[in-house]
Amino acid sequence: MPCLTGGQLDELDDLVNAEPPLWRMIRDSLEAALAAGEYPAGTPLPSEAKLAARFGCAIGTVRRAVDELVAARVLVRRQGRGTFVPDIDAMARQGPEGQDRTAFYFFHIQPENGARVLPETELLDFRASIPCPAWIAGHLGLAPRSPVIFARNLHRIAGSPVLLDDLWLPKSLFPGLDRAGFAGRDGTVYGLYQRRFGHSVIRTDERLRAVAAPAEVACALGLDPGAPVLRIQRLAFAIGERPVELRISHADTRHHEYFNSLA
Amino acid sequence: MPCLTGGQLDELDDLVNAEPPLWRMIRDSLEAALAAGEYPAGTPLPSEAKLAARFGCAIGTVRRAVDELVAARVLVRRQGRGTFVPDIDAMARQGPEGQDRTAFYFFHIQPENGARVLPETELLDFRASIPCPAWIAGHLGLAPRSPVIFARNLHRIAGSPVLLDDLWLPKSLFPGLDRAGFAGRDGTVYGLYQRRFGHSVIRTDERLRAVAAPAEVACALGLDPGAPVLRIQRLAFAIGERPVELRISHADTRHHEYFNSLA
DNA sequence: TTCGATTTGTTCGTATGTATT
DNA sequence: TAATACATACGAACAAATCGA
């Protein structure tokens, strides 16, 4: 057993008992409410003045808490209107000519010349409920053989196939999602998750490798089997660090590239 | 000629003449000073109170400006000490046992199990001044055949070669840098740029592709020629959006992966 | 070791401007 | 026009961390 002096004990005590600043508790409280599904994408949060009254603090303290959530892309402010959970597809629909950069926040494949265009998507396969393979379950935090939804999408850019996506979703998080609902969505996949199930994706972890194209991938992308392709394994998290989707993608990077800017 | 009403003219006038908020001007002013080399990594900025006096504004306005620069990783605050340009290598040297996550902010290759370790580096080649190939010059904003410094590094993780880096630096930005100075650095390459030349890298743009390993790469990494490798093209920017380095890397991703978290 | 000066961190409050409905 | 909500800017008080006398 380690021997601690009184001073060290006091420090330990401080570390344990030190309560976080007020703005942080408010931030966490707000994030928990958002994760629980209050204030879905369309509806504004209570005004800053009302939140301040509710939490019994100054308005500046609420602003500080909201600032953090805005920085984390959990919320957006609109002057004169209110504070909202961002509508994922609204970002993509932004302007008529130049789509907003935020539309590409979760889509990193672009032509090598740098011109960004959103791809056309074709649904190749859909399974409404299959037992989850063990290694997938691990990433999603599920028990092996839990029911999952599987989908396979082919993305074309300017007509040529570039990206093949395999999606794995915990069935419990997407009750009632069938092929028609998935294929007939209006907007992006993440927009569907948000509008219909309240899962707002705000973070993704991606792991990239160069691999020899598996037969299925090569076939779908029109490549020779064994050609080098970019394999992207993405885990998507909704507000509150809840994993909602595991995606395995293979990209043909002969004329496209994966772009990542770290600021 | 388009016909505008008085109201539309007023709007246009507002758009053109609308001056940015005070905190933004202060932020830009500070960033320009930092890009010019004032307040290098070790020295603190003037205190917030003094900055407020200098700019003739309230302390809260200065704090707002500094907040932005802290969010952009241009500055760090230390309670009781002051506000600093972050020391890039100090981040890497953080604790004895667990290195700080920020050490890996610009190093994305990690073992597939996820345990992050910094690699051992071996200098394979160094040229103090060669004419810049045209396509490299374009990325660095140089005229073709401008003098550039070239270096080639091999990185090993746990003894096995994993990553081969080719670095291209504008010679004008690194006066007097020779092989001994480059190889004999204490810390990371970016730490060297910062300490010796005042270039603090705060942003990188990376473009990734899967390619068949070129002969030189295959040889250095111990792969069969043509094996799939991850090609990473990185452009590094210092404070003030100044490009300072173009890096072409090739990684063996059989047992390592490129990790990217978007929050 | 203690104390005081300095600097950032947190919280409060207020006033005014601007965008939206 | 009026009401509402966020944006900017000001000021003040105290807490917490750091450092040197």
Coordinates of C-alpha atoms (C1' of nucleotides) in Angstrom, one line a residue, chain C residues 4-21:
Chain C
dG4 C1' 2.4 38.9 -2.2
dA5 C1' 2.3 40.1 -7.0
dT6 C1' 1.0 38.5 -11.5
dT7 C1' -1.9 36.0 -14.7
dT8 C1' -5.5 33.3 -16.3
dG9 C1' -10.2 31.0 -15.0
dT10 C1' -15.0 31.5 -13.5
dT11 C1' -19.1 34.0 -12.7
dC12 C1' -21.8 37.7 -12.3
dG13 C1' -24.3 41.7 -14.3
dT14 C1' -25.6 45.3 -17.9
dA15 C1' -26.1 47.8 -22.2
dT16 C1' -26.6 48.0 -27.0
dG17 C1' -26.6 46.1 -31.8
dT18 C1' -28.5 43.0 -35.3
dA19 C1' -31.4 39.3 -37.3
dT20 C1' -35.8 37.0 -37.4
dT21 C1' -40.6 36.5 -37.1

